[in-house]
Short mmCIF file of C-alpha atoms in Angstrom, two decimals:
data_model
loop_
_atom_site.label_atom_id
_atom_site.label_comp_id
_atom_site.label_asym_id
_atom_site.label_seq_id
_atom_site.Cartn_x
_atom_site.Cartn_y
_atom_site.Cartn_z
CA MET R 1 4.66 150.24 154.83
CA SER R 2 1.90 147.95 153.63
CA THR R 3 -0.02 145.58 155.87
CA SER R 4 1.55 142.63 154.05
CA ASP R 5 5.04 144.06 154.73
CA GLU R 6 4.16 144.46 158.42
CA ALA R 7 2.96 140.83 158.58
CA TYR R 8 6.12 139.69 156.78
CA ILE R 9 8.35 141.55 159.27
CA LYS R 10 6.45 140.01 162.20
CA ASP R 11 6.99 136.55 160.66
CA ILE R 12 10.73 137.18 160.28
CA GLU R 13 10.93 138.42 163.88
CA SER R 14 9.16 135.25 165.04
CA VAL R 15 11.64 133.07 163.15
CA ARG R 16 14.48 134.99 164.81
CA ARG R 17 13.04 134.49 168.30
CA GLU R 18 12.81 130.74 167.63
CA LYS R 19 16.40 130.67 166.36
CA ASP R 20 17.67 132.59 169.41
CA TYR R 21 15.82 130.17 171.71
CA PHE R 22 17.38 127.19 169.90
CA PHE R 23 20.87 128.73 170.12
CA LYS R 24 20.51 129.39 173.86
CA GLU R 25 18.61 126.29 175.01
CA ASP R 26 19.06 123.34 172.64
CA GLU R 27 21.80 120.76 173.17
CA ASP R 28 22.49 120.88 169.41
CA SER R 29 23.17 124.62 169.50
CA PRO R 30 26.41 125.73 167.85
CA ILE R 31 27.01 128.10 170.78
CA PRO R 32 29.51 126.38 173.10
CA PRO R 33 27.76 125.26 176.31
CA ARG R 34 29.91 127.46 178.56
CA LEU R 35 28.71 130.56 176.65
CA ARG R 36 25.00 129.79 176.46
CA GLU R 37 24.03 131.22 179.84
CA ALA R 38 25.28 134.67 178.82
CA PHE R 39 23.91 134.36 175.26
CA SER R 40 21.11 136.89 174.75
CA GLY R 41 20.46 136.40 171.04
CA LEU R 42 22.07 136.96 167.69
CA ALA R 43 22.63 140.40 166.23
CA TYR R 44 20.33 141.00 163.26
CA TYR R 45 19.80 143.63 160.62
CA PRO R 46 16.24 144.98 160.69
CA ALA R 47 13.93 142.79 158.58
CA ASP R 48 13.52 144.53 155.25
CA PRO R 49 11.16 143.37 152.48
CA LYS R 50 13.45 144.90 149.84
CA TYR R 51 15.81 141.94 150.40
CA ARG R 52 13.24 139.53 148.99
CA ALA R 53 13.96 139.19 145.31
CA HIS R 54 12.23 137.33 142.52
CA ALA R 55 14.87 135.13 140.97
CA ARG R 56 15.13 132.88 137.97
CA LEU R 57 17.18 129.72 138.24
CA VAL R 58 19.18 129.23 135.06
CA ARG R 59 20.02 125.54 135.27
CA ASP R 60 23.35 124.22 134.10
CA PRO R 61 22.59 121.92 131.14
CA GLN R 62 25.05 119.38 132.53
CA PRO R 63 25.53 119.99 136.25
CA LYS R 64 29.11 119.37 137.28
CA ARG R 65 30.75 118.36 140.51
CA VAL R 66 32.73 121.14 142.12
CA THR R 67 34.87 121.26 145.21
CA LEU R 68 34.27 124.06 147.68
CA ALA R 69 37.03 125.06 150.09
CA THR R 70 36.08 124.89 153.77
CA SER R 71 37.00 126.46 157.09
CA LYS R 72 39.17 123.45 158.01
CA GLY R 73 40.66 122.73 154.61
CA ILE R 74 38.53 119.62 154.12
CA PRO R 75 37.17 119.83 150.57
CA ARG R 76 33.37 119.70 150.23
CA GLU R 77 32.06 118.01 147.09
CA MET R 78 28.95 119.68 145.67
CA VAL R 79 27.03 119.70 142.40
CA ARG R 80 26.59 123.13 140.81
CA VAL R 81 23.01 123.03 139.51
CA GLY R 82 22.76 126.54 138.09
CA VAL R 83 22.69 130.25 138.78
CA PHE R 84 19.99 132.41 140.33
CA GLU R 85 19.56 135.71 138.48
CA PHE R 86 17.86 138.57 140.35
CA GLU R 87 18.09 142.28 141.17
CA ILE R 88 18.81 144.09 144.42
CA ASP R 89 18.39 147.88 144.43
CA GLY R 90 18.15 147.80 140.63
CA VAL R 91 21.51 146.02 140.26
CA LYS R 92 21.51 142.66 138.47
CA GLN R 93 23.03 139.89 140.57
CA ARG R 94 23.91 136.23 140.10
CA LEU R 95 24.50 133.51 142.68
CA ALA R 96 25.41 129.91 141.93
CA ALA R 97 23.29 127.22 143.58
CA PHE R 98 24.59 123.86 144.76
CA LYS R 99 23.38 120.51 146.00
CA ALA R 100 25.30 118.05 148.12
CA VAL R 101 26.82 115.12 146.25
CA PRO R 102 24.64 112.09 147.05
CA GLN R 103 26.35 109.71 149.45
CA ALA R 104 26.70 106.06 148.45
CA GLY R 105 23.87 103.98 149.93
CA HIS R 106 21.98 107.12 150.96
CA HIS R 107 18.60 107.44 149.26
CA HIS R 108 17.40 110.70 150.79
CA GLU R 109 17.03 113.36 148.11
CA ASP R 110 18.14 116.85 149.09
CA ARG R 111 15.22 119.11 148.18
CA SER R 112 16.92 122.42 148.83
CA LEU R 113 19.57 124.37 147.01
CA PHE R 114 22.57 125.62 148.95
CA VAL R 115 23.62 129.19 148.15
CA PRO R 116 26.70 130.40 150.04
CA PHE R 117 27.59 134.05 149.48
CA ARG R 118 29.73 136.98 150.52
CA ASP R 119 28.77 140.61 149.98
CA ALA R 120 30.04 144.12 150.64
CA THR R 121 29.27 143.73 154.39
CA SER R 122 31.35 140.52 154.79
CA GLY R 123 34.10 140.92 157.36
CA LYS R 124 32.84 144.36 158.37
CA GLU R 125 29.21 144.14 159.48
CA SER R 126 28.50 140.47 158.81
CA TYR R 127 30.49 137.28 159.30
CA GLY R 128 33.56 137.47 157.08
CA ALA R 129 33.66 133.97 155.62
CA ALA R 130 30.11 133.68 154.29
CA ARG R 131 26.43 133.60 154.91
CA TYR R 132 24.16 130.89 153.59
CA LEU R 133 20.74 130.55 152.02
CA ASP R 134 18.79 127.31 151.66
CA ILE R 135 16.25 127.65 148.87
CA GLU R 136 13.64 124.99 148.29
CA GLU R 137 14.04 123.46 144.86
CA ARG R 138 10.90 124.06 142.84
CA PRO R 139 9.51 122.42 139.71
CA THR R 140 9.64 125.79 137.92
CA ASP R 141 12.70 127.99 137.66
CA GLU R 142 10.91 130.99 139.23
CA ASN R 143 11.95 131.47 142.85
CA LEU R 144 12.00 133.95 145.66
CA ILE R 145 15.35 134.62 147.28
CA ASP R 146 14.84 136.02 150.77
CA PHE R 147 18.06 137.37 152.26
CA ASN R 148 16.19 138.03 155.52
CA LEU R 149 16.45 134.24 155.94
CA ALA R 150 20.21 134.12 155.30
CA TYR R 151 22.23 132.71 158.17
CA ASN R 152 25.76 132.44 159.42
CA PRO R 153 27.44 129.05 159.16
CA TYR R 154 27.95 127.29 162.48
CA CYS R 155 31.70 127.91 162.25
CA ALA R 156 30.88 131.58 162.97
CA TYR R 157 30.06 130.45 166.53
CA SER R 158 32.46 127.58 167.16
CA ASP R 159 35.60 126.11 165.63
CA ASP R 160 34.03 122.64 166.01
CA TYR R 161 32.34 122.91 162.61
CA VAL R 162 33.52 122.57 159.01
CA CYS R 163 31.88 125.18 156.80
CA PRO R 164 32.13 125.57 153.03
CA PHE R 165 33.23 128.92 151.63
CA PRO R 166 31.41 130.48 148.69
CA PRO R 167 33.22 130.36 145.37
CA GLN R 168 34.31 133.72 144.00
CA GLU R 169 31.33 133.79 141.62
CA ASN R 170 29.16 134.15 144.75
CA TRP R 171 30.90 137.28 146.02
CA LEU R 172 28.38 140.08 145.57
CA ILE R 173 29.66 143.64 145.28
CA VAL R 174 26.48 145.13 146.78
CA PRO R 175 25.80 145.16 150.52
CA ILE R 176 23.14 142.73 151.74
CA ARG R 177 22.05 144.18 155.06
CA ALA R 178 19.69 141.36 155.92
CA ASP R 179 19.43 138.77 158.67
CA GLU R 180 22.44 137.85 160.82
CA ARG R 181 25.22 140.28 161.58
CA ALA R 182 28.67 139.36 162.85
CA LEU R 183 29.14 138.31 166.47
CA ALA R 184 31.74 140.21 168.45
CA SER R 185 33.74 137.00 168.95
CA LYS R 186 33.40 133.24 169.01
CA ALA R 187 34.65 130.64 171.41
#
């Protein structure tokens, strides 16, 4: 393992410690308050640099509004901006990227792309409904997708949240053994 890979793994482990602290201690944690005292951290796959992939964003010439199904049946309006193309273990992959539909009277521009996905571990080793990636939108179409930064939606921890499901085009057939694993149960 190279020195840069070792530094990368240490950075990922630091991010995970911060996330675990937030989940246990912060009042905005998705972990229900009655379960936080016993919470000892999320289950993670080992950080693995092979799950960082150079990706090209192929933008939709005319982005369209789409409706994503959610955990509570409340439709979530999004704009499909394009598709990330990349390889994992030599297998070409594609994931659609979305942005939230701007709210009327709201002038804050969302600078990240939302990439919900399922993979061959979903429902077995990782949370069954989805995992998410937030990828900073860049001026060029060259990006880095880092699955070690994928995360479970908050509905994986509590039924208090409404979480969008990935469309079928974002169901990968390869296993992505990166970042958060499934919890044994939720409240």
